[in-house]
GROMACS .gro file of C-alpha atoms in nm:
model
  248
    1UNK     CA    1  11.388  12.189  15.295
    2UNK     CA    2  11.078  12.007  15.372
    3UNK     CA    3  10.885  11.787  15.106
    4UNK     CA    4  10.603  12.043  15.060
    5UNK     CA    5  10.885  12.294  14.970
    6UNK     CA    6  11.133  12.058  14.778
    7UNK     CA    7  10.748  11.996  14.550
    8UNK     CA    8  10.659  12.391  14.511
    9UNK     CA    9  11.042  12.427  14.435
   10UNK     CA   10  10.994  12.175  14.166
   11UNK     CA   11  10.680  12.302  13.996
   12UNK     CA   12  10.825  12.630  13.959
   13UNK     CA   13  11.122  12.498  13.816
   14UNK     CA   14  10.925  12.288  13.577
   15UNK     CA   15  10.719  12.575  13.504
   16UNK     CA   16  11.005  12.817  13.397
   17UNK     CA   17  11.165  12.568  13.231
   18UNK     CA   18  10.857  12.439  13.006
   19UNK     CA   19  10.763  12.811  12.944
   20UNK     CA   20  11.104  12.899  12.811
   21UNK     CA   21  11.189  12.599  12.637
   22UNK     CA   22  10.824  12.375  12.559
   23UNK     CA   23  10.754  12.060  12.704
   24UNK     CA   24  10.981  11.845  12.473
   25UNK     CA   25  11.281  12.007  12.488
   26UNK     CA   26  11.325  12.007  12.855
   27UNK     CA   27  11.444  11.623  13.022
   28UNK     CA   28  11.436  11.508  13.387
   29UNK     CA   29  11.781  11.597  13.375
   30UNK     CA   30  11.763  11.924  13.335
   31UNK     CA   31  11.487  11.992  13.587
   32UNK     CA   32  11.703  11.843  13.831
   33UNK     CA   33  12.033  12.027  13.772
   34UNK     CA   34  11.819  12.315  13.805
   35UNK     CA   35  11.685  12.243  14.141
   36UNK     CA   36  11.996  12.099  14.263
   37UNK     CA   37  11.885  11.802  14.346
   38UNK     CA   38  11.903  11.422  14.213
   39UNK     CA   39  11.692  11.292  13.922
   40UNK     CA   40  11.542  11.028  14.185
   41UNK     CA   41  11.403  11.325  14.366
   42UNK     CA   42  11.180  11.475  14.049
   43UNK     CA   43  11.038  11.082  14.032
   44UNK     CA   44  10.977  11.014  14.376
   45UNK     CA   45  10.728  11.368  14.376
   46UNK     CA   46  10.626  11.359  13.992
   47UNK     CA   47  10.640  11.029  13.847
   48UNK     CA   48  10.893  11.222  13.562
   49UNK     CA   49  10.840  11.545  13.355
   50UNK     CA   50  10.500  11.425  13.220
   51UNK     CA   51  10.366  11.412  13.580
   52UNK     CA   52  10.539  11.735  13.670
   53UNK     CA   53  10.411  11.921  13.352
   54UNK     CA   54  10.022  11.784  13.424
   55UNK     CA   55  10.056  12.032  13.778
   56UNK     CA   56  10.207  12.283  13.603
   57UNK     CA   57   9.922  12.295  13.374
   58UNK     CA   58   9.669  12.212  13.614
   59UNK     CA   59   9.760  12.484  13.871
   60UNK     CA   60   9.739  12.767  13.556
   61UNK     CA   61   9.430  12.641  13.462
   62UNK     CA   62   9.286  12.654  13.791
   63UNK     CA   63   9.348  13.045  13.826
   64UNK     CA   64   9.283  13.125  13.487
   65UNK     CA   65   8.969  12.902  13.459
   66UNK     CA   66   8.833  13.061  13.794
   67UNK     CA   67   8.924  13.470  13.689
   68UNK     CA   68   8.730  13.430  13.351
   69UNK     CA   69   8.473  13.220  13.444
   70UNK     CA   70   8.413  13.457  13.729
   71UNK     CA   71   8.414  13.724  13.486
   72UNK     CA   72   8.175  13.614  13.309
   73UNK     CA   73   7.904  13.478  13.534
   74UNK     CA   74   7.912  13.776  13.669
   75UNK     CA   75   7.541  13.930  13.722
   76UNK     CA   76   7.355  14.272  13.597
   77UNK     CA   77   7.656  14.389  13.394
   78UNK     CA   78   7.613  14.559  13.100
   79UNK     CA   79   7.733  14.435  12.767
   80UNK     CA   80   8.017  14.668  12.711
   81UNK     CA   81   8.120  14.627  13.100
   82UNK     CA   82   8.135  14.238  13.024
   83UNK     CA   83   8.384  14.294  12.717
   84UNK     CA   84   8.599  14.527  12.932
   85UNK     CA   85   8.592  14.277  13.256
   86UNK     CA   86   8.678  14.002  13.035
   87UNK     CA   87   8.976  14.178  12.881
   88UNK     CA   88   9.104  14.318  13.171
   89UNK     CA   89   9.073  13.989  13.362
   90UNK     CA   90   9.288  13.810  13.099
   91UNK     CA   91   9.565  14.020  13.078
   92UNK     CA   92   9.555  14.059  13.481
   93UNK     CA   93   9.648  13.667  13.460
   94UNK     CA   94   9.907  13.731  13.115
   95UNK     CA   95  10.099  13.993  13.345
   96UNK     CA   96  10.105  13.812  13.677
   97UNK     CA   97  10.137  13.463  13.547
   98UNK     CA   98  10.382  13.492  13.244
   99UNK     CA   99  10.532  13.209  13.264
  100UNK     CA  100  10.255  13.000  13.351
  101UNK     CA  101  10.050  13.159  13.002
  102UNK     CA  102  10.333  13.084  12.779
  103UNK     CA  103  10.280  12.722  12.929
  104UNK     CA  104   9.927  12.711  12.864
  105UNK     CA  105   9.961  12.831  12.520
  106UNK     CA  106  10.285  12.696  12.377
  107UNK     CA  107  10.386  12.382  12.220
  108UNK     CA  108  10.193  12.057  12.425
  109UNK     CA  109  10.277  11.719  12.462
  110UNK     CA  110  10.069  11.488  12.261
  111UNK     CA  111   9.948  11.343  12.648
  112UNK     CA  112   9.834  11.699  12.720
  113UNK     CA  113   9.667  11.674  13.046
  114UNK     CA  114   9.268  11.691  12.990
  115UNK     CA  115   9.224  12.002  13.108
  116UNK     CA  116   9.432  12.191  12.840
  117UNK     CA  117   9.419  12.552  12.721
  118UNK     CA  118   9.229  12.443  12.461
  119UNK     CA  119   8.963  12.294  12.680
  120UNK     CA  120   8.951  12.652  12.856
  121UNK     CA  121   8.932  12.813  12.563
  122UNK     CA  122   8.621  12.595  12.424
  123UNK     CA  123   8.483  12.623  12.789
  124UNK     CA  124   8.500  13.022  12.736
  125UNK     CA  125   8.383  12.987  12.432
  126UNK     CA  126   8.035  12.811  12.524
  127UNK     CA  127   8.008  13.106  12.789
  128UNK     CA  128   8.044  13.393  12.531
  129UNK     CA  129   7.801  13.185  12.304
  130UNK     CA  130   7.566  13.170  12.534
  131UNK     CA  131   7.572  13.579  12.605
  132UNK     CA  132   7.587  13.628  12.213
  133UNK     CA  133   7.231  13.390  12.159
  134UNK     CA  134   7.069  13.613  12.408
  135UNK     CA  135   7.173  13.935  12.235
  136UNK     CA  136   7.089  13.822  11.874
  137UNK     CA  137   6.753  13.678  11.989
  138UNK     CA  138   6.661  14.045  12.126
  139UNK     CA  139   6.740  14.165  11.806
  140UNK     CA  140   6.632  13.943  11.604
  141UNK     CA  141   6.959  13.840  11.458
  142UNK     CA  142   7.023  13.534  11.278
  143UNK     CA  143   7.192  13.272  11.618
  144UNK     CA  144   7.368  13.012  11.280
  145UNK     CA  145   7.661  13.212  11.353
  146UNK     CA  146   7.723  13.310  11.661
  147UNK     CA  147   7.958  12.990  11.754
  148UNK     CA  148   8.167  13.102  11.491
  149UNK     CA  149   8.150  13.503  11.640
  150UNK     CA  150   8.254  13.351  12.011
  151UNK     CA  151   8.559  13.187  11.839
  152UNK     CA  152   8.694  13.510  11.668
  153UNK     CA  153   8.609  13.703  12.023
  154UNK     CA  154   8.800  13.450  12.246
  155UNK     CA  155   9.068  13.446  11.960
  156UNK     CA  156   9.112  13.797  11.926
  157UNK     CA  157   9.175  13.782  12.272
  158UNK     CA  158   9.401  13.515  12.351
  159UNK     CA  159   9.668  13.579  12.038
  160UNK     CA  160   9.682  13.952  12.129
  161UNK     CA  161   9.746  13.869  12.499
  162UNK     CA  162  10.035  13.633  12.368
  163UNK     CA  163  10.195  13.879  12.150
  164UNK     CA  164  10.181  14.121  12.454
  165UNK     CA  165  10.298  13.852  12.711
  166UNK     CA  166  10.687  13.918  12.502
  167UNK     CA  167  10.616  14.227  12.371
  168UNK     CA  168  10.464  14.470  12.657
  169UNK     CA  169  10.512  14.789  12.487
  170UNK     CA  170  10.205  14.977  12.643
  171UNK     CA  171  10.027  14.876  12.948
  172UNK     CA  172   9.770  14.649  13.043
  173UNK     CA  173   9.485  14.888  13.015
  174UNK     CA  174   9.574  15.056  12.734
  175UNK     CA  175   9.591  14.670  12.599
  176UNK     CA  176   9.253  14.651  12.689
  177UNK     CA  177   9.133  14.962  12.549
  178UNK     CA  178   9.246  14.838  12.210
  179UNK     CA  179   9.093  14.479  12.229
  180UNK     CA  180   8.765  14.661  12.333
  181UNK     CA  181   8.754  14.903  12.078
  182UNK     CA  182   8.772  14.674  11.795
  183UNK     CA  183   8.545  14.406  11.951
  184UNK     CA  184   8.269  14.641  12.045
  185UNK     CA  185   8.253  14.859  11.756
  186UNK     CA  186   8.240  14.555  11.596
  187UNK     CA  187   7.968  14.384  11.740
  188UNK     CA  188   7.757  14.725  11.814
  189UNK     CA  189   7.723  14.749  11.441
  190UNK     CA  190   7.602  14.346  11.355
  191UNK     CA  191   7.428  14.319  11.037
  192UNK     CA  192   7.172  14.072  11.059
  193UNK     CA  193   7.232  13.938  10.673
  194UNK     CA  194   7.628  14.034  10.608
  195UNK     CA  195   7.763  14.007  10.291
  196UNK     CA  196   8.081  14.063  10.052
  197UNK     CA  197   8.057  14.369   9.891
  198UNK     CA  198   8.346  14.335   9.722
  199UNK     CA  199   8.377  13.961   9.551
  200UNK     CA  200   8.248  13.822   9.257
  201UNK     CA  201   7.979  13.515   9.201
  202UNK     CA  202   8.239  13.296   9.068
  203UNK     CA  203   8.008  13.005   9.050
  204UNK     CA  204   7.811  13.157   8.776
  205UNK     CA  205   8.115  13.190   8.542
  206UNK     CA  206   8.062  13.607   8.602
  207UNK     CA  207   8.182  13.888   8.823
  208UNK     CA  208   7.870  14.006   9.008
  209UNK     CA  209   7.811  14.413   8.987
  210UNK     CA  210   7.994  14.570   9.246
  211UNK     CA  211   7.722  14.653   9.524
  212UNK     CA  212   7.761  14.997   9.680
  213UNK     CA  213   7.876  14.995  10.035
  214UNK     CA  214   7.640  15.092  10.274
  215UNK     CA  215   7.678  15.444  10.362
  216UNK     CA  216   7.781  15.522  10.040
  217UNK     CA  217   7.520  15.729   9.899
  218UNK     CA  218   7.431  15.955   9.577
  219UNK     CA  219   7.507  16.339   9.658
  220UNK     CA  220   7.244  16.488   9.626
  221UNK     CA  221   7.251  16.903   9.497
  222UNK     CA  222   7.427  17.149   9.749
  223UNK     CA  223   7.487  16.823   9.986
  224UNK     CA  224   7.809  16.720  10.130
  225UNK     CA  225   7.793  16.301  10.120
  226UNK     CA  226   8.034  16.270  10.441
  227UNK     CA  227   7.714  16.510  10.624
  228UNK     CA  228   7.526  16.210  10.520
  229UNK     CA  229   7.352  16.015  10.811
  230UNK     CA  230   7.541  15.656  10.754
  231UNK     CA  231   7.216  15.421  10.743
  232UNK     CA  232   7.412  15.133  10.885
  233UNK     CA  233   7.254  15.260  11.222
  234UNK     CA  234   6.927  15.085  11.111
  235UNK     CA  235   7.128  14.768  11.150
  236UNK     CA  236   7.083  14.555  11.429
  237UNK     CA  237   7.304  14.693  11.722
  238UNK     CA  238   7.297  14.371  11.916
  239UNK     CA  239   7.473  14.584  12.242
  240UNK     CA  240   7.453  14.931  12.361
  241UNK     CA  241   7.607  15.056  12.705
  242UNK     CA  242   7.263  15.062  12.870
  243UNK     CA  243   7.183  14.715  12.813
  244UNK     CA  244   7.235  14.457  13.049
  245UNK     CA  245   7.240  14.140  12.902
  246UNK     CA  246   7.281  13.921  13.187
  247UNK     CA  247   7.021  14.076  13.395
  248UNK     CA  248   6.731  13.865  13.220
   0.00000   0.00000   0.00000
């Protein structure tokens, strides 16, 4: 075995190992019964489990940085396309890089590497940010909280890929279908001023009335209230299929 093979042997013994077991519990020691080789060996090419982790990570990043990102620079898409691509590219990596997302997303080592999942997942989260300004600018929505509506996007995402990474009941695109139905209906109905309908004003000592959800009309004689037009279609619907958000 040559020394180019005896390293990618390595890393993807590290990298089943760490994604099994997390960073800590695995030693030099058992990387190198593993690989059948002498501790010496996992120094001389790593520098010791911290060095071997740091390429583990480094390599995952890589290809996952470079399929989202790609995703989402991509050009003249339209909104709902972007949600789909976006989806679809992350569990592409989940499925053919299991082991190297349980890596990413498990237990780390208090010397995580700089370029950490969480890095990516900020780095993502800037991107989606940046679509979401655009949007709510059109529609004259409120921007205060759109960092916060990235973070629950990108979160939605990333804990229902790793429940699916060890529990693939239904396929990727069905997957997909899911995350993209509750994220777009979601965002298609934004209201530009959301409220609680439900909780009290505590900090005036008093339950505040009850407000009636929208939608939630008086019937009126010889009408049916579920004929009713629901008026939450005069909210802002910050995307719609034909709009290409990117093509500005």
């Amino acid at each position: 075995m040559t020394a180019l093979q005896r390293r990618e042997q390595l890393i993807a013994v590290g990298r089943s190992l760490f994604a099994a077991k997390g960073f800590e519990a695995v030693s030099v020691e058992e990387i190198a019964a593993t690989a059948k080789v002498s501790k010496p060996i996992v120094y001389e090419h790593f520098g010791g489990k911290e060095g071997l982790y740091a390429v583990v990570v480094d390599r995952e990043m890589q290809t996952l940085t470079g399929a989202m990102m790609e995703t989402l620079a991509e050009p003249a898409q339209g909104s709902r396309q972007i949600v789909e691509n976006a989806a679809m590219a992350f569990l592409n990596y989940i499925e053919e890089h299991t082991e190297g997302f349980q890596v990413l997303s498990r237990d780390r080592p208090t010397t995580d590497p700089s370029g950490s999942f969480n890095s990516l997942l900020g780095d993502v989260s800037v991107r989606v940010e940046d679509l979401l300004v655009r949007a709510f600018k059109r529609h004259k929505i409120p921007a205060k909280g759109v960092p916060y509506y990235a973070q629950m996007l990108v979160g939605l995402m990333v804990f229902t890929g790793q429940y699916w990474a060890t529990h693939r009941k239904m396929s990727k695109e069905q997957l997909a279908a899911y995350i993209v139905n509750l994220a777009w209906n979601g965002l298609s109905r934004m209201e530009a001023k959301p409220e609680l309908r439900y909780v009290g004003e505590h900090s005036s000592g008093g339950a505040r009335e009850e407000r009636k959800p929208r939608g939630e009309h008086v019937k009126r004689d010889g009408q049916n209230p579920d004929d009713e037009h629901d008026d939450r279609s005069n909210d802002a619907e910050i995307l719609t299929d034909a709009t290409a958000d990117t093509a500005e």
